[in-house]
């Protein structure tokens, strides 16, 4: 277990470093305004992918061991194409992003959705390392192409970021199919009736699960649009960098939950699933707390040295975000227990409460306090979401355990040391 989680964490950590480099490159070359514009584009792509994932997200992982694979793929691909076309027209009529970016955002979201579908199949097959490689290649290629374009002055606008994404998504699109093909039965053909039946099942599971993600992402990122409206794109850029840094702590929980989710969807033992979740939660919370400390003690000049003079107040912003970011690790791990047993509606309820808190608090705080108001609003939302998830977990028979005891820490140390040594050999 520790070896698999450590392998995933290694990939997530490397990805987080590369994503930080992307933020650094954009911030230094394009300033806070350029970083803000990139943040809006990336957030819009993320919102579209959420609706793609009504069929092609976590429900694919859950249903991969349970339904015919080619019917799953047919249903997910058709839905992804439909959402990408629909999103273009929505962007065209709403002007959420500038007109010159609307088609690009719709196409990129469709490509990313297909990659996500294929990666979810691999996780459902417990091929987590292959999924990790795909997810690592995306930021790695993006930073390489982006830096080349900006450094050589071939393109010194936000368009450089979109060009880098197109090249990256195309490569990962091909790579995901390379990993997926060995799992496809060449004699198995998707049928019309089977695809429609599968689509209905996936919509049922996916709607409940993605409703939680829609609420969650709205809670996390709606502040970007508030900041742009009430303040400026530069404020979005500053806030997005602070969020990127502090949310890197979540890669610990996301590494844990990838293993946890793949294991729970492949078992019917409820007691085992609860025990596994409790064990993973207490270690996840401890490691996340330890990871937060060095981020919190970094002085202001470090951030200006890395990102540029526009970002001198990042250390204060991070202090406002930190309590909620840490607490939300609990919701992330516990929430994947409910996803693993197919009770997606519980995460939807919890995230819905978080969004219900975010919107009024953002209206009240952001116009007056800017990025700090956004941070306070987010922290309140994280706490509320975590409390709701804990309530349902205790009702299901789970316990609230924040940290491991001394004996468990000692065992964890030796097991982790063994896993790291094995990985390095």
mmCIF file of N, CA and C in Angstrom, residues 4 7-15 18 115 118-120 122-123 127-142 168 171-179 258 423:
data_model
loop_
_atom_site.group_PDB
_atom_site.id
_atom_site.type_symbol
_atom_site.label_atom_id
_atom_site.label_comp_id
_atom_site.label_asym_id
_atom_site.label_seq_id
_atom_site.Cartn_x
_atom_site.Cartn_y
_atom_site.Cartn_z
ATOM 1 N N UNK A 4 2.681 1.901 -3.333
ATOM 2 C CA UNK A 4 1.833 2.442 -4.398
ATOM 3 C C UNK A 4 1.530 3.916 -4.159
ATOM 4 N N UNK A 7 4.655 5.961 -4.817
ATOM 5 C CA UNK A 7 4.886 6.095 -6.260
ATOM 6 C C UNK A 7 3.998 7.195 -6.840
ATOM 7 N N UNK A 8 2.716 7.182 -6.439
ATOM 8 C CA UNK A 8 1.788 8.210 -6.908
ATOM 9 C C UNK A 8 2.199 9.582 -6.387
ATOM 10 N N UNK A 9 2.579 9.643 -5.105
ATOM 11 C CA UNK A 9 2.988 10.915 -4.517
ATOM 12 C C UNK A 9 4.215 11.479 -5.226
ATOM 13 N N UNK A 10 5.158 10.610 -5.581
ATOM 14 C CA UNK A 10 6.365 11.066 -6.280
ATOM 15 C C UNK A 10 5.998 11.757 -7.583
ATOM 16 N N UNK A 11 5.071 11.137 -8.321
ATOM 17 C CA UNK A 11 4.614 11.732 -9.580
ATOM 18 C C UNK A 11 3.868 13.037 -9.326
ATOM 19 N N UNK A 12 2.995 13.048 -8.310
ATOM 20 C CA UNK A 12 2.227 14.255 -8.006
ATOM 21 C C UNK A 12 3.160 15.382 -7.550
ATOM 22 N N UNK A 13 4.170 15.023 -6.767
ATOM 23 C CA UNK A 13 5.118 16.033 -6.289
ATOM 24 C C UNK A 13 5.884 16.635 -7.460
ATOM 25 N N UNK A 14 6.347 15.771 -8.356
ATOM 26 C CA UNK A 14 7.061 16.254 -9.538
ATOM 27 C C UNK A 14 6.147 17.139 -10.388
ATOM 28 N N UNK A 15 4.884 16.729 -10.533
ATOM 29 C CA UNK A 15 3.917 17.531 -11.303
ATOM 30 C C UNK A 15 3.684 18.883 -10.651
ATOM 31 N N UNK A 18 6.545 21.182 -11.405
ATOM 32 C CA UNK A 18 6.478 21.676 -12.783
ATOM 33 C C UNK A 18 5.356 22.697 -12.936
ATOM 34 N N UNK A 115 -8.480 12.426 -22.803
ATOM 35 C CA UNK A 115 -7.322 11.959 -22.028
ATOM 36 C C UNK A 115 -7.768 11.496 -20.643
ATOM 37 N N UNK A 118 -9.587 8.056 -20.795
ATOM 38 C CA UNK A 118 -8.641 6.944 -20.948
ATOM 39 C C UNK A 118 -7.858 6.704 -19.660
ATOM 40 N N UNK A 119 -7.484 7.790 -18.994
ATOM 41 C CA UNK A 119 -6.755 7.669 -17.730
ATOM 42 C C UNK A 119 -7.633 7.032 -16.655
ATOM 43 N N UNK A 120 -8.926 7.367 -16.649
ATOM 44 C CA UNK A 120 -9.858 6.793 -15.669
ATOM 45 C C UNK A 120 -10.029 5.288 -15.886
ATOM 46 N N UNK A 122 -7.707 3.323 -17.009
ATOM 47 C CA UNK A 122 -6.479 2.732 -16.473
ATOM 48 C C UNK A 122 -6.534 2.616 -14.952
ATOM 49 N N UNK A 123 -7.081 3.653 -14.285
ATOM 50 C CA UNK A 123 -7.223 3.585 -12.824
ATOM 51 C C UNK A 123 -8.197 2.480 -12.443
ATOM 52 N N UNK A 127 -4.138 0.247 -13.081
ATOM 53 C CA UNK A 127 -2.882 0.605 -13.743
ATOM 54 C C UNK A 127 -2.554 2.061 -13.387
ATOM 55 N N UNK A 128 -2.308 2.272 -12.113
ATOM 56 C CA UNK A 128 -2.171 3.630 -11.594
ATOM 57 C C UNK A 128 -0.892 4.285 -12.098
ATOM 58 N N UNK A 129 0.185 3.519 -12.249
ATOM 59 C CA UNK A 129 1.446 4.106 -12.716
ATOM 60 C C UNK A 129 1.312 4.687 -14.121
ATOM 61 N N UNK A 130 0.574 4.004 -14.996
ATOM 62 C CA UNK A 130 0.386 4.515 -16.350
ATOM 63 C C UNK A 130 -0.434 5.808 -16.337
ATOM 64 N N UNK A 131 -1.455 5.843 -15.495
ATOM 65 C CA UNK A 131 -2.235 7.068 -15.337
ATOM 66 C C UNK A 131 -1.361 8.198 -14.799
ATOM 67 N N UNK A 132 -0.481 7.874 -13.857
ATOM 68 C CA UNK A 132 0.416 8.884 -13.291
ATOM 69 C C UNK A 132 1.363 9.454 -14.348
ATOM 70 N N UNK A 133 1.858 8.591 -15.225
ATOM 71 C CA UNK A 133 2.778 9.046 -16.281
ATOM 72 C C UNK A 133 2.081 10.046 -17.199
ATOM 73 N N UNK A 134 0.847 9.730 -17.587
ATOM 74 C CA UNK A 134 0.080 10.647 -18.440
ATOM 75 C C UNK A 134 -0.090 11.994 -17.749
ATOM 76 N N UNK A 135 -0.483 11.957 -16.493
ATOM 77 C CA UNK A 135 -0.736 13.196 -15.747
ATOM 78 C C UNK A 135 0.540 13.996 -15.501
ATOM 79 N N UNK A 136 1.684 13.312 -15.433
ATOM 80 C CA UNK A 136 2.952 14.018 -15.257
ATOM 81 C C UNK A 136 3.437 14.646 -16.564
ATOM 82 N N UNK A 137 3.210 13.949 -17.670
ATOM 83 C CA UNK A 137 3.668 14.460 -18.959
ATOM 84 C C UNK A 137 2.969 15.767 -19.340
ATOM 85 N N UNK A 138 1.740 15.962 -18.859
ATOM 86 C CA UNK A 138 0.994 17.168 -19.240
ATOM 87 C C UNK A 138 1.682 18.456 -18.761
ATOM 88 N N UNK A 139 1.990 18.601 -17.476
ATOM 89 C CA UNK A 139 2.702 19.826 -17.075
ATOM 90 C C UNK A 139 4.135 19.889 -17.598
ATOM 91 N N UNK A 140 4.802 18.720 -17.707
ATOM 92 C CA UNK A 140 6.195 18.702 -18.156
ATOM 93 C C UNK A 140 6.321 19.228 -19.586
ATOM 94 N N UNK A 141 5.479 18.746 -20.485
ATOM 95 C CA UNK A 141 5.515 19.221 -21.864
ATOM 96 C C UNK A 141 5.062 20.681 -21.963
ATOM 97 N N UNK A 142 4.057 21.026 -21.160
ATOM 98 C CA UNK A 142 3.550 22.400 -21.195
ATOM 99 C C UNK A 142 4.642 23.405 -20.837
ATOM 100 N N UNK A 168 0.800 19.743 -26.029
ATOM 101 C CA UNK A 168 0.820 18.813 -24.891
ATOM 102 C C UNK A 168 -0.359 17.859 -24.928
ATOM 103 N N UNK A 171 -0.039 15.158 -27.619
ATOM 104 C CA UNK A 171 0.891 14.084 -27.256
ATOM 105 C C UNK A 171 0.270 13.142 -26.236
ATOM 106 N N UNK A 172 -0.328 13.687 -25.174
ATOM 107 C CA UNK A 172 -0.922 12.859 -24.117
ATOM 108 C C UNK A 172 -2.155 12.113 -24.627
ATOM 109 N N UNK A 173 -2.845 12.694 -25.591
ATOM 110 C CA UNK A 173 -3.967 12.031 -26.258
ATOM 111 C C UNK A 173 -3.483 10.715 -26.890
ATOM 112 N N UNK A 174 -2.379 10.772 -27.634
ATOM 113 C CA UNK A 174 -1.805 9.578 -28.275
ATOM 114 C C UNK A 174 -1.289 8.602 -27.229
ATOM 115 N N UNK A 175 -0.589 9.115 -26.212
ATOM 116 C CA UNK A 175 -0.015 8.250 -25.169
ATOM 117 C C UNK A 175 -1.104 7.498 -24.409
ATOM 118 N N UNK A 176 -2.210 8.170 -24.108
ATOM 119 C CA UNK A 176 -3.295 7.520 -23.365
ATOM 120 C C UNK A 176 -3.890 6.355 -24.154
ATOM 121 N N UNK A 177 -3.984 6.503 -25.485
ATOM 122 C CA UNK A 177 -4.490 5.405 -26.319
ATOM 123 C C UNK A 177 -3.492 4.257 -26.384
ATOM 124 N N UNK A 178 -2.212 4.582 -26.373
ATOM 125 C CA UNK A 178 -1.186 3.530 -26.374
ATOM 126 C C UNK A 178 -1.322 2.645 -25.136
ATOM 127 N N UNK A 179 -1.551 3.272 -23.970
ATOM 128 C CA UNK A 179 -1.719 2.512 -22.732
ATOM 129 C C UNK A 179 -3.060 1.777 -22.684
ATOM 130 N N UNK A 258 -6.158 8.341 -4.786
ATOM 131 C CA UNK A 258 -6.095 7.581 -6.040
ATOM 132 C C UNK A 258 -5.986 6.092 -5.738
ATOM 133 N N UNK A 423 11.981 1.876 -4.045
ATOM 134 C CA UNK A 423 11.723 2.736 -5.208
ATOM 135 C C UNK A 423 13.028 3.228 -5.820
#
